[in-house]
Amino acid sequence: MPGYEVTETRLRCVLPFEALPEEVRLLRSAAVRQLSRWGMPAAAEEAELLVTELATNVIKHVGEGATATLILECRGEVLRLEVHDKSRAAPMLKAAGCEEECGRGLHLLAALAADWGTVITAVGKAVWCEISSGAGRACRRIERAVDALERYQAVGGAVTGLPGRGRDAGLEESAVELIADLLHWTAARGHDPDDILDRAQMHYEAEAEAA
């Protein structure tokens, strides 16, 4: 059976939610926090508005209380947002000037996103859109960091593959342990650990200002 190898590294976050007005606010905040963790503050404002439109679309056209899922993915300099629900009714753009309930939100989606569309899935549909992450180099650095931390966890025998916040907490703890190990390695070779930390901080600040 022929196969293929996926070589593209990507960041991915899955956020289940219920289609309720109060949940939209929480979902928006969760998405902004995740983008901040990924080092993409430049994309947060635009993504926040798009998350609102995508989630509100579920409330209006699928129904309040419906279960849905927001997926955030960063691939290179592209940030993709998808909202999955259990309805197969695809949203449609209507003529400009129509009332809000007949699709005005989709015009905003089409105007903001570089690309967008709808995909029918096995259990319903997904409405997706893509924007520039505004963090090409930072995104690649974060991808490398996540890959290194997951490998570090595997070597240390830590539990991997935890969902959501559990995974974030595990990676955070592994980051602390990895930095400590690197400082031990630095000192063992006669270098000053504080100097290494200062140099790393200078690199980080310089790239953050340039972003």
PDB file of C-alpha atoms in Angstrom:
ATOM      1  CA  MET A   1       0.000   0.000   0.000  1.00  0.00           C
ATOM      2  CA  PRO A   2       1.574   3.337  -1.014  1.00  0.00           C
ATOM      3  CA  GLY A   3       2.103   5.867   1.739  1.00  0.00           C
ATOM      4  CA  TYR A   4       3.409   9.342   2.199  1.00  0.00           C
ATOM      5  CA  GLU A   5       5.481  11.234   4.726  1.00  0.00           C
ATOM      6  CA  VAL A   6       4.305  14.508   6.267  1.00  0.00           C
ATOM      7  CA  THR A   7       7.349  16.752   6.646  1.00  0.00           C
ATOM      8  CA  GLU A   8       5.603  20.056   7.431  1.00  0.00           C
ATOM      9  CA  THR A   9       5.659  20.945  11.129  1.00  0.00           C
ATOM     10  CA  ARG A  10       2.606  22.746  12.429  1.00  0.00           C
ATOM     11  CA  LEU A  11       1.124  24.019  15.667  1.00  0.00           C
ATOM     12  CA  ARG A  12      -2.413  22.875  16.438  1.00  0.00           C
ATOM     13  CA  CYS A  13      -4.927  23.645  19.183  1.00  0.00           C
ATOM     14  CA  VAL A  14      -8.422  22.110  19.524  1.00  0.00           C
ATOM     15  CA  LEU A  15     -11.044  24.027  21.550  1.00  0.00           C
ATOM     16  CA  PRO A  16     -14.490  22.379  21.970  1.00  0.00           C
ATOM     17  CA  PHE A  17     -17.353  24.750  22.857  1.00  0.00           C
ATOM     18  CA  GLU A  18     -21.126  25.075  23.057  1.00  0.00           C
ATOM     19  CA  ALA A  19     -22.882  27.502  20.740  1.00  0.00           C
ATOM     20  CA  LEU A  20     -23.988  30.002  23.387  1.00  0.00           C
ATOM     21  CA  PRO A  21     -23.385  33.779  23.498  1.00  0.00           C
ATOM     22  CA  GLU A  22     -21.446  33.550  26.771  1.00  0.00           C
ATOM     23  CA  GLU A  23     -19.298  30.738  25.327  1.00  0.00           C
ATOM     24  CA  VAL A  24     -18.294  32.904  22.354  1.00  0.00           C
ATOM     25  CA  ARG A  25     -16.601  35.395  24.700  1.00  0.00           C
ATOM     26  CA  LEU A  26     -14.723  32.606  26.479  1.00  0.00           C
ATOM     27  CA  LEU A  27     -13.750  30.998  23.172  1.00  0.00           C
ATOM     28  CA  ARG A  28     -12.435  34.316  21.873  1.00  0.00           C
ATOM     29  CA  SER A  29     -10.282  34.771  24.997  1.00  0.00           C
ATOM     30  CA  ALA A  30      -8.973  31.205  24.781  1.00  0.00           C
ATOM     31  CA  ALA A  31      -7.962  31.717  21.142  1.00  0.00           C
ATOM     32  CA  VAL A  32      -6.115  34.962  21.956  1.00  0.00           C
ATOM     33  CA  ARG A  33      -4.278  33.277  24.850  1.00  0.00           C
ATOM     34  CA  GLN A  34      -3.224  30.415  22.562  1.00  0.00           C
ATOM     35  CA  LEU A  35      -1.907  32.791  19.910  1.00  0.00           C
ATOM     36  CA  SER A  36       0.034  34.601  22.626  1.00  0.00           C
ATOM     37  CA  ARG A  37       1.604  31.290  23.685  1.00  0.00           C
ATOM     38  CA  TRP A  38       2.593  30.715  20.066  1.00  0.00           C
ATOM     39  CA  GLY A  39       4.166  34.172  19.851  1.00  0.00           C
ATOM     40  CA  MET A  40       1.599  35.613  17.409  1.00  0.00           C
ATOM     41  CA  PRO A  41       0.199  38.777  19.033  1.00  0.00           C
ATOM     42  CA  ALA A  42       0.061  40.482  15.625  1.00  0.00           C
ATOM     43  CA  ALA A  43      -2.617  38.025  14.468  1.00  0.00           C
ATOM     44  CA  ALA A  44      -4.668  38.093  17.677  1.00  0.00           C
ATOM     45  CA  GLU A  45      -7.006  41.016  16.905  1.00  0.00           C
ATOM     46  CA  GLU A  46      -7.974  39.741  13.459  1.00  0.00           C
ATOM     47  CA  ALA A  47      -8.302  36.154  14.706  1.00  0.00           C
ATOM     48  CA  GLU A  48     -10.480  37.313  17.613  1.00  0.00           C
ATOM     49  CA  LEU A  49     -12.961  38.890  15.220  1.00  0.00           C
ATOM     50  CA  LEU A  50     -12.985  35.848  12.945  1.00  0.00           C
ATOM     51  CA  VAL A  51     -13.518  33.462  15.862  1.00  0.00           C
ATOM     52  CA  THR A  52     -16.502  35.578  16.887  1.00  0.00           C
ATOM     53  CA  GLU A  53     -18.016  35.389  13.402  1.00  0.00           C
ATOM     54  CA  LEU A  54     -17.416  31.656  13.016  1.00  0.00           C
ATOM     55  CA  ALA A  55     -18.854  30.800  16.441  1.00  0.00           C
ATOM     56  CA  THR A  56     -21.810  33.185  16.068  1.00  0.00           C
ATOM     57  CA  ASN A  57     -22.598  31.543  12.731  1.00  0.00           C
ATOM     58  CA  VAL A  58     -23.100  28.239  14.571  1.00  0.00           C
ATOM     59  CA  ILE A  59     -25.502  29.887  17.037  1.00  0.00           C
ATOM     60  CA  LYS A  60     -27.565  31.484  14.246  1.00  0.00           C
ATOM     61  CA  HIS A  61     -27.664  28.649  11.731  1.00  0.00           C
ATOM     62  CA  VAL A  62     -27.222  25.457  13.774  1.00  0.00           C
ATOM     63  CA  GLY A  63     -28.843  26.509  17.038  1.00  0.00           C
ATOM     64  CA  GLU A  64     -28.042  27.670  20.548  1.00  0.00           C
ATOM     65  CA  GLY A  65     -26.436  24.974  22.659  1.00  0.00           C
ATOM     66  CA  ALA A  66     -25.125  23.002  19.680  1.00  0.00           C
ATOM     67  CA  THR A  67     -21.761  21.337  20.230  1.00  0.00           C
ATOM     68  CA  ALA A  68     -18.930  22.622  18.062  1.00  0.00           C
ATOM     69  CA  THR A  69     -15.138  22.749  17.929  1.00  0.00           C
ATOM     70  CA  LEU A  70     -12.679  25.504  17.054  1.00  0.00           C
ATOM     71  CA  ILE A  71      -9.333  24.375  15.622  1.00  0.00           C
ATOM     72  CA  LEU A  72      -6.371  26.738  15.339  1.00  0.00           C
ATOM     73  CA  GLU A  73      -3.425  25.747  13.154  1.00  0.00           C
ATOM     74  CA  CYS A  74      -0.225  27.594  12.344  1.00  0.00           C
ATOM     75  CA  ARG A  75       1.669  26.410   9.271  1.00  0.00           C
ATOM     76  CA  GLY A  76       4.589  28.615   8.313  1.00  0.00           C
ATOM     77  CA  GLU A  77       3.155  32.123   7.990  1.00  0.00           C
ATOM     78  CA  VAL A  78      -0.479  30.995   7.651  1.00  0.00           C
ATOM     79  CA  LEU A  79      -2.920  30.808  10.553  1.00  0.00           C
ATOM     80  CA  ARG A  80      -5.955  28.617   9.830  1.00  0.00           C
ATOM     81  CA  LEU A  81      -9.169  28.725  11.866  1.00  0.00           C
ATOM     82  CA  GLU A  82     -11.816  26.019  11.524  1.00  0.00           C
ATOM     83  CA  VAL A  83     -15.149  25.625  13.282  1.00  0.00           C
ATOM     84  CA  HIS A  84     -16.688  22.148  13.081  1.00  0.00           C
ATOM     85  CA  ASP A  85     -20.356  21.467  13.856  1.00  0.00           C
ATOM     86  CA  LYS A  86     -22.861  18.666  13.243  1.00  0.00           C
ATOM     87  CA  SER A  87     -24.985  20.387  10.600  1.00  0.00           C
ATOM     88  CA  ARG A  88     -24.461  19.704   6.895  1.00  0.00           C
ATOM     89  CA  ALA A  89     -26.175  22.944   5.878  1.00  0.00           C
ATOM     90  CA  ALA A  90     -23.417  25.036   4.294  1.00  0.00           C
ATOM     91  CA  PRO A  91     -23.500  28.813   4.868  1.00  0.00           C
ATOM     92  CA  MET A  92     -23.871  30.980   1.767  1.00  0.00           C
ATOM     93  CA  LEU A  93     -22.971  34.557   0.938  1.00  0.00           C
ATOM     94  CA  LYS A  94     -26.084  36.606   0.184  1.00  0.00           C
ATOM     95  CA  ALA A  95     -26.447  39.893  -1.641  1.00  0.00           C
ATOM     96  CA  ALA A  96     -24.860  42.877   0.026  1.00  0.00           C
ATOM     97  CA  GLY A  97     -27.318  44.904   2.072  1.00  0.00           C
ATOM     98  CA  CYS A  98     -29.361  41.936   3.322  1.00  0.00           C
ATOM     99  CA  GLU A  99     -30.221  41.571   6.973  1.00  0.00           C
ATOM    100  CA  GLU A 100     -27.662  40.153   9.400  1.00  0.00           C
ATOM    101  CA  GLU A 101     -29.465  36.840   9.804  1.00  0.00           C
ATOM    102  CA  CYS A 102     -29.109  36.016   6.104  1.00  0.00           C
ATOM    103  CA  GLY A 103     -25.336  36.067   5.902  1.00  0.00           C
ATOM    104  CA  ARG A 104     -23.847  39.506   6.520  1.00  0.00           C
ATOM    105  CA  GLY A 105     -21.291  37.914   8.879  1.00  0.00           C
ATOM    106  CA  LEU A 106     -19.926  35.853   5.990  1.00  0.00           C
ATOM    107  CA  HIS A 107     -19.206  39.016   4.023  1.00  0.00           C
ATOM    108  CA  LEU A 108     -17.023  40.164   6.922  1.00  0.00           C
ATOM    109  CA  LEU A 109     -15.344  36.761   6.985  1.00  0.00           C
ATOM    110  CA  ALA A 110     -14.630  36.936   3.250  1.00  0.00           C
ATOM    111  CA  ALA A 111     -13.298  40.493   3.571  1.00  0.00           C
ATOM    112  CA  LEU A 112     -10.898  39.735   6.444  1.00  0.00           C
ATOM    113  CA  ALA A 113      -9.575  36.314   5.467  1.00  0.00           C
ATOM    114  CA  ALA A 114      -7.041  35.597   2.741  1.00  0.00           C
ATOM    115  CA  ASP A 115      -9.145  32.536   1.904  1.00  0.00           C
ATOM    116  CA  TRP A 116     -12.157  30.749   3.370  1.00  0.00           C
ATOM    117  CA  GLY A 117     -14.585  27.961   2.600  1.00  0.00           C
ATOM    118  CA  THR A 118     -16.801  25.133   3.809  1.00  0.00           C
ATOM    119  CA  VAL A 119     -16.038  21.411   3.905  1.00  0.00           C
ATOM    120  CA  ILE A 120     -18.639  18.671   4.465  1.00  0.00           C
ATOM    121  CA  THR A 121     -17.297  16.178   7.027  1.00  0.00           C
ATOM    122  CA  ALA A 122     -18.356  12.703   8.146  1.00  0.00           C
ATOM    123  CA  VAL A 123     -20.455  14.178  10.989  1.00  0.00           C
ATOM    124  CA  GLY A 124     -21.382  17.627   9.683  1.00  0.00           C
ATOM    125  CA  LYS A 125     -19.325  20.458   8.247  1.00  0.00           C
ATOM    126  CA  ALA A 126     -16.345  22.712   8.886  1.00  0.00           C
ATOM    127  CA  VAL A 127     -16.199  26.410   8.039  1.00  0.00           C
ATOM    128  CA  TRP A 128     -12.592  27.541   7.741  1.00  0.00           C
ATOM    129  CA  CYS A 129     -10.569  30.642   6.986  1.00  0.00           C
ATOM    130  CA  GLU A 130      -6.886  31.526   6.706  1.00  0.00           C
ATOM    131  CA  ILE A 131      -5.002  34.711   7.578  1.00  0.00           C
ATOM    132  CA  SER A 132      -1.358  35.699   7.787  1.00  0.00           C
ATOM    133  CA  SER A 133       0.105  34.802  11.165  1.00  0.00           C
ATOM    134  CA  GLY A 134       2.430  37.812  11.010  1.00  0.00           C
ATOM    135  CA  ALA A 135       5.020  35.698  12.785  1.00  0.00           C
ATOM    136  CA  GLY A 136       6.905  33.653  10.212  1.00  0.00           C
ATOM    137  CA  ARG A 137      10.263  33.349  11.972  1.00  0.00           C
ATOM    138  CA  ALA A 138       8.739  33.273  15.465  1.00  0.00           C
ATOM    139  CA  CYS A 139       6.334  30.541  14.362  1.00  0.00           C
ATOM    140  CA  ARG A 140       9.204  28.424  13.033  1.00  0.00           C
ATOM    141  CA  ARG A 141      11.124  28.907  16.294  1.00  0.00           C
ATOM    142  CA  ILE A 142       8.071  27.810  18.300  1.00  0.00           C
ATOM    143  CA  GLU A 143       7.594  24.781  16.046  1.00  0.00           C
ATOM    144  CA  ARG A 144      11.215  23.780  16.704  1.00  0.00           C
ATOM    145  CA  ALA A 145      10.756  24.340  20.440  1.00  0.00           C
ATOM    146  CA  VAL A 146       7.621  22.173  20.606  1.00  0.00           C
ATOM    147  CA  ASP A 147       9.368  19.414  18.648  1.00  0.00           C
ATOM    148  CA  ALA A 148      12.432  19.588  20.953  1.00  0.00           C
ATOM    149  CA  LEU A 149      10.303  19.558  24.119  1.00  0.00           C
ATOM    150  CA  GLU A 150       8.256  16.569  22.957  1.00  0.00           C
ATOM    151  CA  ARG A 151      11.472  14.674  22.177  1.00  0.00           C
ATOM    152  CA  TYR A 152      12.864  15.707  25.574  1.00  0.00           C
ATOM    153  CA  GLN A 153       9.724  14.400  27.291  1.00  0.00           C
ATOM    154  CA  ALA A 154      10.053  11.076  25.484  1.00  0.00           C
ATOM    155  CA  VAL A 155      13.692  10.673  26.535  1.00  0.00           C
ATOM    156  CA  GLY A 156      12.846  11.550  30.136  1.00  0.00           C
ATOM    157  CA  GLY A 157       9.923   9.145  30.273  1.00  0.00           C
ATOM    158  CA  ALA A 158       7.357  11.912  30.855  1.00  0.00           C
ATOM    159  CA  VAL A 159       3.739  11.423  29.804  1.00  0.00           C
ATOM    160  CA  THR A 160       3.105  12.826  26.308  1.00  0.00           C
ATOM    161  CA  GLY A 161      -0.009  13.256  24.221  1.00  0.00           C
ATOM    162  CA  LEU A 162      -2.060  14.935  26.964  1.00  0.00           C
ATOM    163  CA  PRO A 163      -4.937  17.081  25.669  1.00  0.00           C
ATOM    164  CA  GLY A 164      -5.405  20.835  25.991  1.00  0.00           C
ATOM    165  CA  ARG A 165      -4.140  22.468  29.176  1.00  0.00           C
ATOM    166  CA  GLY A 166      -2.544  19.238  30.392  1.00  0.00           C
ATOM    167  CA  ARG A 167      -0.296  19.211  27.339  1.00  0.00           C
ATOM    168  CA  ASP A 168       0.578  22.898  27.768  1.00  0.00           C
ATOM    169  CA  ALA A 169       1.453  22.350  31.431  1.00  0.00           C
ATOM    170  CA  GLY A 170       3.582  19.329  30.554  1.00  0.00           C
ATOM    171  CA  LEU A 171       5.494  21.260  27.891  1.00  0.00           C
ATOM    172  CA  GLU A 172       5.991  24.180  30.282  1.00  0.00           C
ATOM    173  CA  GLU A 173       7.482  21.906  32.937  1.00  0.00           C
ATOM    174  CA  SER A 174       9.681  20.236  30.328  1.00  0.00           C
ATOM    175  CA  ALA A 175      10.882  23.680  29.191  1.00  0.00           C
ATOM    176  CA  VAL A 176      12.022  24.460  32.742  1.00  0.00           C
ATOM    177  CA  GLU A 177      13.809  21.125  33.041  1.00  0.00           C
ATOM    178  CA  LEU A 178      15.419  21.476  29.614  1.00  0.00           C
ATOM    179  CA  ILE A 179      16.709  24.979  30.389  1.00  0.00           C
ATOM    180  CA  ALA A 180      18.124  23.713  33.702  1.00  0.00           C
ATOM    181  CA  ASP A 181      19.883  20.843  31.912  1.00  0.00           C
ATOM    182  CA  LEU A 182      21.341  23.252  29.362  1.00  0.00           C
ATOM    183  CA  LEU A 183      22.676  25.474  32.148  1.00  0.00           C
ATOM    184  CA  HIS A 184      24.330  22.433  33.776  1.00  0.00           C
ATOM    185  CA  TRP A 185      25.829  21.539  30.383  1.00  0.00           C
ATOM    186  CA  THR A 186      27.087  25.117  29.967  1.00  0.00           C
ATOM    187  CA  ALA A 187      28.695  25.242  33.416  1.00  0.00           C
ATOM    188  CA  ALA A 188      30.310  21.807  32.932  1.00  0.00           C
ATOM    189  CA  ARG A 189      32.154  23.208  29.932  1.00  0.00           C
ATOM    190  CA  GLY A 190      33.496  26.207  31.805  1.00  0.00           C
ATOM    191  CA  HIS A 191      31.043  28.791  30.494  1.00  0.00           C
ATOM    192  CA  ASP A 192      29.004  31.257  32.549  1.00  0.00           C
ATOM    193  CA  PRO A 193      25.317  30.183  32.670  1.00  0.00           C
ATOM    194  CA  ASP A 194      24.215  33.772  33.359  1.00  0.00           C
ATOM    195  CA  ASP A 195      26.051  34.937  30.236  1.00  0.00           C
ATOM    196  CA  ILE A 196      24.259  32.302  28.151  1.00  0.00           C
ATOM    197  CA  LEU A 197      20.881  33.381  29.563  1.00  0.00           C
ATOM    198  CA  ASP A 198      21.655  37.048  28.880  1.00  0.00           C
ATOM    199  CA  ARG A 199      22.635  36.294  25.286  1.00  0.00           C
ATOM    200  CA  ALA A 200      19.485  34.217  24.722  1.00  0.00           C
ATOM    201  CA  GLN A 201      17.358  37.027  26.189  1.00  0.00           C
ATOM    202  CA  MET A 202      19.027  39.550  23.869  1.00  0.00           C
ATOM    203  CA  HIS A 203      18.270  37.358  20.841  1.00  0.00           C
ATOM    204  CA  TYR A 204      14.642  36.970  21.927  1.00  0.00           C
ATOM    205  CA  GLU A 205      14.103  40.701  22.555  1.00  0.00           C
ATOM    206  CA  ALA A 206      15.712  41.690  19.262  1.00  0.00           C
ATOM    207  CA  GLU A 207      13.472  39.310  17.273  1.00  0.00           C
ATOM    208  CA  ALA A 208      10.366  40.314  19.249  1.00  0.00           C
ATOM    209  CA  GLU A 209      10.967  44.003  18.453  1.00  0.00           C
ATOM    210  CA  ALA A 210      11.485  43.201  14.772  1.00  0.00           C
ATOM    211  CA  ALA A 211       8.254  41.165  14.554  1.00  0.00           C
TER     212      ALA A 211
END
